[in-house]
Coordinates of C-alpha atoms in Angstrom, one line a residue:
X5 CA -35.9 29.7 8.8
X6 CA -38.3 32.0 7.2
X7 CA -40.0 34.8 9.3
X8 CA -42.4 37.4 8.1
X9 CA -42.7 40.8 9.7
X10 CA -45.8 41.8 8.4
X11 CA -47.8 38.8 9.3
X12 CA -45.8 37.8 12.4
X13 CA -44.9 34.2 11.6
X14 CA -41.7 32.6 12.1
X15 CA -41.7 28.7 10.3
X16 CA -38.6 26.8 11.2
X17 CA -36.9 24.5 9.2
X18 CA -36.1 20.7 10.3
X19 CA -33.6 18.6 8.2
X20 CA -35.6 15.8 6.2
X21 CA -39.1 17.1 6.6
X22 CA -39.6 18.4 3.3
X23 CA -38.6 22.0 4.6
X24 CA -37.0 22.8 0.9
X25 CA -40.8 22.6 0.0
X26 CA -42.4 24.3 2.6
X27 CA -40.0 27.3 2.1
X28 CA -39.9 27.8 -1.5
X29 CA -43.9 28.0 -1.4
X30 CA -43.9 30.4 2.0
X31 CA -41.2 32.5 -0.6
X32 CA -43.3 32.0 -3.6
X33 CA -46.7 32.9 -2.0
X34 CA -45.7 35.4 0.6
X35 CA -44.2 38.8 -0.5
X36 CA -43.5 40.2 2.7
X37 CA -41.4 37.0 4.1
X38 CA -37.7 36.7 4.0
X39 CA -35.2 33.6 4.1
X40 CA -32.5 33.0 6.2
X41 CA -31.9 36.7 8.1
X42 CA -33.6 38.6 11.2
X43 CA -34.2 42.4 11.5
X44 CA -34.7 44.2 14.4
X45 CA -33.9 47.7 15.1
X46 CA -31.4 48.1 12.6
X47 CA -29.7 45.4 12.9
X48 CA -29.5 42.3 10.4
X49 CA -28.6 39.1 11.9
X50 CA -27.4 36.3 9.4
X51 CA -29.5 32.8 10.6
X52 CA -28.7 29.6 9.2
X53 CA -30.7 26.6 8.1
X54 CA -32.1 24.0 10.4
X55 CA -31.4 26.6 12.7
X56 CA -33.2 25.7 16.8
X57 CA -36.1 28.1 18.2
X58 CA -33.7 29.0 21.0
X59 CA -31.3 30.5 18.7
X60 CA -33.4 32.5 17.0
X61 CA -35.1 33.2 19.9
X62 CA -31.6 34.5 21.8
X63 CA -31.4 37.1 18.4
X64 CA -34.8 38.4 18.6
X65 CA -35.2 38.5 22.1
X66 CA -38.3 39.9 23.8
X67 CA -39.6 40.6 20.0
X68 CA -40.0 36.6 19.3
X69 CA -43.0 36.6 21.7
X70 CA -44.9 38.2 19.4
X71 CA -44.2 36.0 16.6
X72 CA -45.9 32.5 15.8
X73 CA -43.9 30.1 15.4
X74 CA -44.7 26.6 13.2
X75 CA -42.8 23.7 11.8
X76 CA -44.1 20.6 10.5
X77 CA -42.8 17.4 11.5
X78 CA -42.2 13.8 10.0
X79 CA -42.7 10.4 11.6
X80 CA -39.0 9.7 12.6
X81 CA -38.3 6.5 11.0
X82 CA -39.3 7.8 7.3
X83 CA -37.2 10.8 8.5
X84 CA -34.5 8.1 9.2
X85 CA -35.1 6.8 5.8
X86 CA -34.6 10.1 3.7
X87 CA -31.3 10.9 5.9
X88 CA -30.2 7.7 4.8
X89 CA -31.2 8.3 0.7
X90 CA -29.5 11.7 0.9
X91 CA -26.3 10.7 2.1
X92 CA -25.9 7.9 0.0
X93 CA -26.8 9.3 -3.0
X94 CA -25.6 13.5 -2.1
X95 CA -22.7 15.2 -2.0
X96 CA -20.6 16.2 1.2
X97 CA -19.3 19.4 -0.8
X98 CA -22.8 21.1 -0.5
X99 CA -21.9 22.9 2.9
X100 CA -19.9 25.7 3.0
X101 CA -18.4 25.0 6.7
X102 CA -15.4 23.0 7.5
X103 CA -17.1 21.4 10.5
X104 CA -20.5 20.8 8.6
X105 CA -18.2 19.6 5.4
X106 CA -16.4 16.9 7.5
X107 CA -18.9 15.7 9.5
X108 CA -21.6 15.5 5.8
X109 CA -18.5 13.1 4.5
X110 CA -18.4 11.0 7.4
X111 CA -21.8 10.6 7.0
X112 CA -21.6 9.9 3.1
X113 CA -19.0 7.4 3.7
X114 CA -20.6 5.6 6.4
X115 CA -24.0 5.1 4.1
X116 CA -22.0 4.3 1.5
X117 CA -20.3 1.4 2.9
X118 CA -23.5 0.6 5.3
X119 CA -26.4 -1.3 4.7
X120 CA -29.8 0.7 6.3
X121 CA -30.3 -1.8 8.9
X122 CA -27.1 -1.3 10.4
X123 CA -26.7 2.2 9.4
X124 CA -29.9 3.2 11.2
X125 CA -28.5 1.6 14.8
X126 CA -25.3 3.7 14.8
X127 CA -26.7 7.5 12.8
X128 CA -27.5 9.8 15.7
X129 CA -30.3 12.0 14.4
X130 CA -30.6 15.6 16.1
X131 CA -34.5 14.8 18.1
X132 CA -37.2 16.8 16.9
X133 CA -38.1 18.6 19.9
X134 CA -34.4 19.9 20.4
X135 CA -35.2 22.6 17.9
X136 CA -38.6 23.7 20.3
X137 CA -37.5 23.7 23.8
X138 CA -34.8 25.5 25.5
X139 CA -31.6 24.0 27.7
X140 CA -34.2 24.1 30.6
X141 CA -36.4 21.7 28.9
X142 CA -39.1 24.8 28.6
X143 CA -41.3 24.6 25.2
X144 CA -40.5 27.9 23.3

């Protein structure tokens, strides 16, 4: 997540769609944006990558209206396709949570021993539009 205060924009980050990218350039090219933390009267909230829209939203409360908030999306079976690269060839040490640690070495193990056809049949992907809407199915 990246938000900028100055020019009211809030781009959210979703895993495999080149988000690294997208971030580093908003970081590079944007002075007034920051990475990764919310601000709002004084207090300084801590927000985490791949992070949903509701989320955020529940920190900023009535002050995320006035933001704009963009993504960019990726056809889901080349997103399928990345997810499968990165596990196979990463590293499940890269998070720093427990549950995020165990559940990235299940994940390498799985592609490791798998083949992408059958891999692809059992990997549950999180759906794109889970980070946009809220539990009532409203578009945030």
């Amino acid at each position: 997540m990246v938000i900028s205060y100055k020019h009211q924009y809030i781009y959210i980050d979703i895993p495999k769609t080149g988000c690294t990218a997208i971030q580093n350039y908003l970081l590079e090219n944007d002075e007034t944006c920051e990475q990764g933390w919310i601000e709002f009267e004084g207090k300084r909230t801590k927000i985490e990558s791949h992070t949903k829209t509701k989320e955020i939203r529940n920190v900023m409360g009535k002050r995320f209206d006035e933001f704009t908030v963009f993504t960019f999306i990726r056809h889901p079976k080349s997103r399928s396709v990345s997810a499968y690269f990165f596990y196979k060839n990463g590293s499940w040490a890269r998070s720093r949570y427990v549950t995020r640690n165990i559940m990235a070495k299940l994940n390498v193990f799985l592609t490791k021993m798998l083949p992408f056809s059958i891999w692809s049949l059992i990997k549950l992907e999180k759906r794109i539009t889970d980070y946009f809407y809220d539990d009532c199915g409203r578009e945030l």
